[in-house]
Amino acid sequence: GAGLPVPLAPSWRRPGRRRSGGPSGGASSPTPPASSSTTPEEYEVNAKRYWDDFYKIHENGFFKDRHWLFTEFPELAPNRNPSQNGDSVHEFGNKEESNNEGLGSCENGHCSLETRAENQLNLIKITPKICTKDLAAQKYSELNQSDGDYPGSSASYRVLEVGCGAGNTVFPILQTNNDPGLFVYCCDFSTTAVDLVQNNAEYDSSRCFAFVHDLCNDQSPFPMPDESLDVVILIFVLSAILPEKMQCIVNRLSRLLKPGGMILLRDYGRYDLAQLRFKKGQCLSDNFYVRGDGTRVYFFTQDELDDLFTTAGLEKIQNLVDRRLQVNRGKQMTMYRVWIQCKYRKPAAPPL
C-alpha cells in the first residue's frame, strides 16, 4: 500500500467562501478492536461490529443535525423558503483559526474543528460491509411487478438516505420539507443506528421508513422497487467502503432512481487534513486508511467520483471541491479540510 501522500500543492489557495461542514466529534472507543496485527480482510469482515460499537458508545450524541443540507442540496426541500436558512453555512468565514495545541481535534482519525460553525455542521460516516459482483436486475423483478403495496408506495416524492446513522439527515428533512407527498427511507447496516432512528420521538412511520440494509449483500433487498426514488443521499458513506466494491453499490443505487432522479454526495477529498494525519501503518491501500477504532476511510478525487457515477449511467450536474483553510497560530501551521460535493442525475426516459 501507499504511504503518506505528497504535501499540499502550492496552487491550493484559500477558498473564496465556506460552503459546508464536515465530520466532527472526537470521542474514541474505550475498547478499540483494531490493532497493528489486524489484517485488511479482518477490517472488512468485522466492519459492522466496529460501527455497531461506535453507536452503542455514542448513541445519538456524537453528531449534530445537518441543517446546512438545504443550502447545499435544495432538492431535499424544494418548496423551502430561503429565509429558513437559520444555520446557513454561508454565515461563516472560510478560515478557521485555532490557538490550542491540536490542529482541530483528531482522535482515532475522526477529525473535527472545534469551532461554533463546525459544531453546527457535524456529519456522520457509515459503511456497508460486503459486496459481491453487480446484482442481477431480475433479482428484484418481483418487487417491480408488485401491486404497488410497499412502504411509501402512495408518496409522490421519495428520498433514500444510505448510511443514515442516528438520523442526523433524516430528521432535518422531515422537519423542513412539509410536502404531504414526501416519504423518506433511511438505511444503515448498523442495527444499533437503525434502532436509534426508530426510537427517536420524531420518527413518524407515516412519512419515514428506517431499515437495516447491507448495501452489497444481494440477499439484502430494498423495500422499494427499481425506478421509484427521486433522490438518493450519500453523505460520508461511500468513503467507508472497500474501493473495489464502490462501483457495484453506485450501479445498484442508480437502478433505484426514477428517470430524472438524482444522487447527492458529499465526501472526503484527496489530501484532506485527516488523510495527512494518518500514520504510514494505517494505510491499507492507495488513499484508503483505517482509524484507531477500526472504521475505514477513502479520500476521493473528482475524477474518481465522476467515473463511478458515469459508469453507472448517470449524468453530471455538479462535481466540485470544497477546500477550507484551517490555521493553527500556536504551531504556525496551515492545513485544509477538503470535501467533494456531487450531484448526478439519471437521464430522463426517452420519448416513446
XYZ file of C-alpha atoms in Angstrom:
352
model
C 0.000 0.000 0.000
C 0.983 3.604 -0.401
C 2.424 5.615 2.431
C 1.635 9.200 3.277
C 0.530 11.356 0.355
C 2.605 14.158 -1.098
C 2.360 17.600 0.531
C -0.324 20.026 -0.496
C 0.247 21.519 -3.917
C 1.125 25.241 -3.767
C -1.775 26.022 -6.095
C -4.252 25.265 -3.294
C -5.434 28.720 -2.338
C -7.676 29.829 0.439
C -11.256 29.131 -0.680
C -13.478 32.060 -1.629
C -16.109 31.132 0.915
C -17.018 28.332 3.169
C -19.548 26.012 1.587
C -20.321 23.379 4.115
C -19.313 21.438 7.175
C -17.554 18.157 7.666
C -17.355 15.310 10.114
C -16.838 16.260 13.696
C -16.634 14.895 17.187
C -13.574 13.425 18.823
C -14.587 10.749 21.325
C -12.981 7.374 20.781
C -13.983 3.838 21.638
C -12.823 2.772 25.117
C -12.093 -0.704 23.744
C -10.624 -0.175 20.276
C -10.898 -3.516 18.459
C -8.269 -2.662 15.848
C -4.592 -3.373 16.293
C -1.420 -3.482 14.223
C -1.875 -7.241 13.813
C -5.342 -6.888 12.273
C -5.395 -7.731 8.566
C -7.283 -5.700 5.931
C -9.585 -8.702 5.463
C -10.490 -8.670 9.165
C -11.425 -4.982 8.976
C -13.786 -5.881 6.131
C -15.348 -8.887 7.868
C -15.800 -7.000 11.156
C -16.877 -3.655 9.695
C -20.417 -3.941 11.028
C -19.148 -4.627 14.548
C -16.892 -1.550 14.519
C -19.822 0.737 13.614
C -22.238 -1.019 15.990
C -19.718 -0.402 18.797
C -19.468 3.240 17.722
C -23.245 3.755 18.081
C -23.512 1.758 21.293
C -20.952 4.103 22.823
C -22.113 7.426 21.402
C -25.805 6.756 20.700
C -27.192 9.941 19.106
C -24.977 12.412 20.975
C -21.887 12.342 18.754
C -23.169 14.188 15.687
C -25.414 17.222 15.350
C -28.281 17.521 12.873
C -27.212 18.722 9.449
C -29.237 21.869 8.899
C -26.728 23.011 6.232
C -28.214 20.327 3.996
C -30.812 22.550 2.385
C -28.315 25.254 1.433
C -26.153 22.745 -0.430
C -28.905 20.368 -1.562
C -32.140 22.330 -2.078
C -33.526 19.218 -3.819
C -34.243 17.848 -0.332
C -36.843 20.551 0.361
C -37.869 22.058 -2.998
C -40.610 24.268 -1.519
C -38.493 25.658 1.288
C -38.336 29.409 1.829
C -34.691 30.621 1.682
C -35.337 32.687 4.810
C -35.391 29.395 6.729
C -31.586 29.233 6.445
C -31.067 29.670 10.170
C -27.777 27.787 10.229
C -26.678 28.562 6.693
C -23.053 27.629 6.208
C -22.573 30.851 4.266
C -22.731 32.833 7.502
C -19.268 31.602 8.391
C -15.868 32.706 7.139
C -13.674 30.382 5.127
C -10.716 30.362 7.510
C -10.675 28.533 10.815
C -8.160 29.668 13.425
C -7.101 27.643 16.426
C -4.791 28.596 19.280
C -4.902 25.251 21.069
C -2.208 22.601 20.849
C -4.017 20.408 18.333
C -4.944 21.491 14.826
C -8.631 20.985 15.450
C -9.361 17.674 17.138
C -8.436 14.300 15.670
C -8.968 11.264 17.833
C -8.979 7.835 16.238
C -8.947 9.548 12.847
C -12.397 11.141 13.295
C -11.369 14.776 12.710
C -13.190 17.911 13.740
C -12.611 21.624 14.016
C -13.582 22.791 17.471
C -15.495 25.857 16.344
C -19.035 27.113 16.678
C -19.557 26.625 12.975
C -18.276 23.086 12.984
C -20.417 22.129 15.944
C -23.473 23.183 13.964
C -22.381 21.166 10.945
C -21.328 17.813 12.315
C -21.526 14.914 9.899
C -21.631 11.191 10.055
C -19.801 8.331 8.383
C -21.250 4.869 7.905
C -20.056 1.936 5.871
C -21.697 -1.040 4.259
C -19.866 -4.312 4.527
C -19.635 -6.949 1.848
C -20.049 -6.509 -1.869
C -20.445 -9.347 -4.330
C -20.452 -8.917 -8.089
C -23.015 -6.497 -9.513
C -26.519 -7.630 -8.623
C -28.735 -9.048 -11.341
C -31.622 -6.718 -12.084
C -34.059 -9.601 -12.368
C -33.384 -10.434 -8.719
C -35.687 -7.529 -7.896
C -38.198 -8.044 -10.697
C -40.799 -9.423 -8.305
C -40.658 -6.116 -6.427
C -41.067 -4.197 -9.678
C -44.079 -6.306 -10.609
C -45.707 -5.871 -7.225
C -49.111 -4.243 -6.916
C -47.511 -1.082 -5.518
C -48.048 -2.110 -1.905
C -44.747 -1.161 -0.281
C -43.809 1.468 2.340
C -44.179 4.877 0.735
C -45.910 3.489 -2.360
C -48.509 6.276 -2.348
C -45.917 9.070 -1.991
C -45.125 11.460 -4.840
C -41.562 12.390 -3.739
C -39.335 9.633 -2.346
C -35.909 10.144 -0.763
C -33.483 7.437 0.403
C -30.552 8.140 2.679
C -27.920 5.419 2.654
C -25.885 5.198 5.861
C -28.336 7.175 7.989
C -26.593 6.674 11.324
C -28.692 8.093 14.159
C -30.825 10.195 11.790
C -28.920 13.487 11.576
C -30.045 13.945 7.962
C -33.420 12.225 8.044
C -34.966 14.243 10.857
C -33.972 17.673 9.458
C -35.544 16.630 6.131
C -38.771 15.569 7.841
C -38.816 18.832 9.849
C -38.044 21.102 6.887
C -39.852 19.516 3.938
C -43.610 19.817 4.579
C -44.641 18.312 1.219
C -47.542 15.935 2.062
C -46.316 13.666 -0.749
C -42.852 13.258 0.814
C -41.641 9.859 2.022
C -38.124 9.340 3.426
C -36.396 5.960 3.523
C -33.220 5.538 5.527
C -30.969 2.551 5.990
C -27.801 1.590 7.771
C -26.055 -1.723 8.200
C -25.635 -0.983 11.892
C -28.707 -2.322 13.686
C -27.787 -0.088 16.625
C -28.044 3.008 14.399
C -31.397 1.961 12.911
C -32.755 1.308 16.427
C -31.753 4.861 17.390
C -33.709 6.258 14.428
C -36.806 4.142 15.053
C -36.826 5.010 18.757
C -36.458 8.758 18.179
C -39.547 10.694 19.289
C -39.682 12.353 15.856
C -39.811 9.065 13.941
C -43.131 9.041 12.058
C -43.832 5.785 10.247
C -46.388 7.502 8.017
C -43.588 9.633 6.491
C -40.458 7.585 7.127
C -39.210 4.004 6.932
C -35.901 3.009 8.566
C -34.444 -0.398 7.808
C -31.244 -2.392 8.241
C -29.505 -2.929 4.912
C -26.101 -4.212 3.852
C -25.688 -2.413 0.539
C -23.693 -5.036 -1.286
C -25.232 -8.190 0.095
C -27.512 -9.458 -2.665
C -29.636 -11.216 -0.036
C -30.481 -7.799 1.425
C -33.346 -6.400 -0.712
C -34.617 -2.841 -0.715
C -38.238 -2.228 0.351
C -38.929 -0.110 -2.724
C -38.852 -1.199 -6.401
C -36.381 -0.037 -9.019
C -37.025 3.372 -10.621
C -39.070 4.587 -7.631
C -36.798 7.169 -5.944
C -36.438 10.887 -6.647
C -33.290 11.355 -4.534
C -30.580 9.130 -3.045
C -28.307 10.732 -0.414
C -24.714 9.598 0.251
C -23.066 11.756 2.923
C -19.657 10.493 4.110
C -20.728 6.939 3.240
C -19.002 5.862 0.038
C -15.573 6.678 1.505
C -16.015 3.966 4.153
C -16.385 1.175 1.571
C -13.632 -1.006 0.158
C -12.653 0.875 -3.037
C -13.061 -2.083 -5.390
C -16.631 -2.548 -4.174
C -17.818 1.033 -4.737
C -18.907 0.634 -8.367
C -21.434 -2.130 -7.721
C -23.003 -0.004 -4.976
C -23.386 3.030 -7.228
C -24.785 0.823 -10.016
C -27.374 -0.637 -7.651
C -28.432 2.745 -6.274
C -28.762 4.222 -9.751
C -31.267 1.487 -10.648
C -33.461 2.647 -7.752
C -33.702 6.169 -9.210
C -36.615 7.288 -11.334
C -35.596 8.704 -14.726
C -34.595 12.252 -13.813
C -33.805 11.237 -10.207
C -30.598 12.412 -8.512
C -27.785 11.068 -6.345
C -26.434 13.696 -3.909
C -22.979 13.046 -2.446
C -20.654 14.794 -0.036
C -17.435 13.033 0.959
C -13.712 13.317 1.697
C -11.372 14.817 -0.912
C -7.759 13.845 -1.576
C -5.248 15.361 0.881
C -7.846 16.420 3.426
C -6.070 17.109 6.719
C -7.492 13.855 8.074
C -5.567 11.982 5.354
C -2.338 13.858 6.035
C -2.522 12.933 9.720
C -2.697 9.181 9.256
C 0.479 7.260 10.081
C 2.076 5.003 7.492
C 0.909 1.847 9.270
C -2.728 2.958 8.985
C -2.707 2.938 5.181
C -4.465 -0.207 3.882
C -4.153 0.627 0.168
C -3.783 3.734 -2.006
C -5.653 6.586 -0.251
C -7.571 4.090 1.965
C -6.880 4.126 5.720
C -8.036 2.542 8.965
C -8.816 4.673 12.024
C -7.926 3.743 15.584
C -11.427 2.362 16.181
C -11.303 0.020 13.171
C -13.524 2.087 10.847
C -12.036 2.898 7.441
C -11.959 5.895 5.126
C -11.076 6.651 1.499
C -10.100 10.068 0.082
C -11.529 10.765 -3.399
C -10.596 12.816 -6.431
C -13.292 14.446 -8.542
C -12.382 12.224 -11.483
C -12.780 9.027 -9.443
C -16.282 10.005 -8.391
C -17.173 11.133 -11.912
C -16.078 7.738 -13.222
C -18.149 5.859 -10.619
C -21.323 7.789 -11.437
C -20.988 7.991 -15.221
C -20.162 4.273 -15.425
C -23.496 3.715 -13.677
C -25.217 5.682 -16.445
C -25.696 8.968 -14.603
C -25.010 12.460 -15.934
C -23.097 15.156 -14.068
C -24.966 18.139 -12.639
C -22.320 19.179 -10.084
C -18.853 17.925 -9.087
C -16.899 20.442 -7.007
C -14.100 20.530 -4.457
C -14.692 22.447 -1.220
C -11.351 23.425 0.345
C -11.331 25.274 3.639
C -8.146 26.608 5.180
C -7.503 25.855 8.827
C -4.862 27.892 10.648
C -3.146 26.963 13.911
C -1.386 30.099 15.180
C 0.318 28.303 18.048
C 2.124 25.885 15.755
C 2.133 28.267 12.780
C 0.588 25.531 10.654
C -1.985 25.739 7.902
C -3.878 22.760 6.549
C -7.030 22.209 4.553
C -10.293 20.435 5.092
C -11.134 19.063 1.663
C -14.544 17.729 0.658
C -16.086 16.836 -2.672
C -19.733 17.514 -3.410
C -21.546 15.862 -6.314
C -24.983 15.780 -7.921
C -25.567 13.216 -10.682
C -28.852 12.622 -12.483
C -30.361 9.605 -14.146
C -31.250 10.555 -17.737
C -34.936 11.126 -18.359
C -36.671 8.303 -20.201
C -36.576 8.812 -23.985
C -39.965 9.578 -25.574
C -41.779 6.550 -26.986
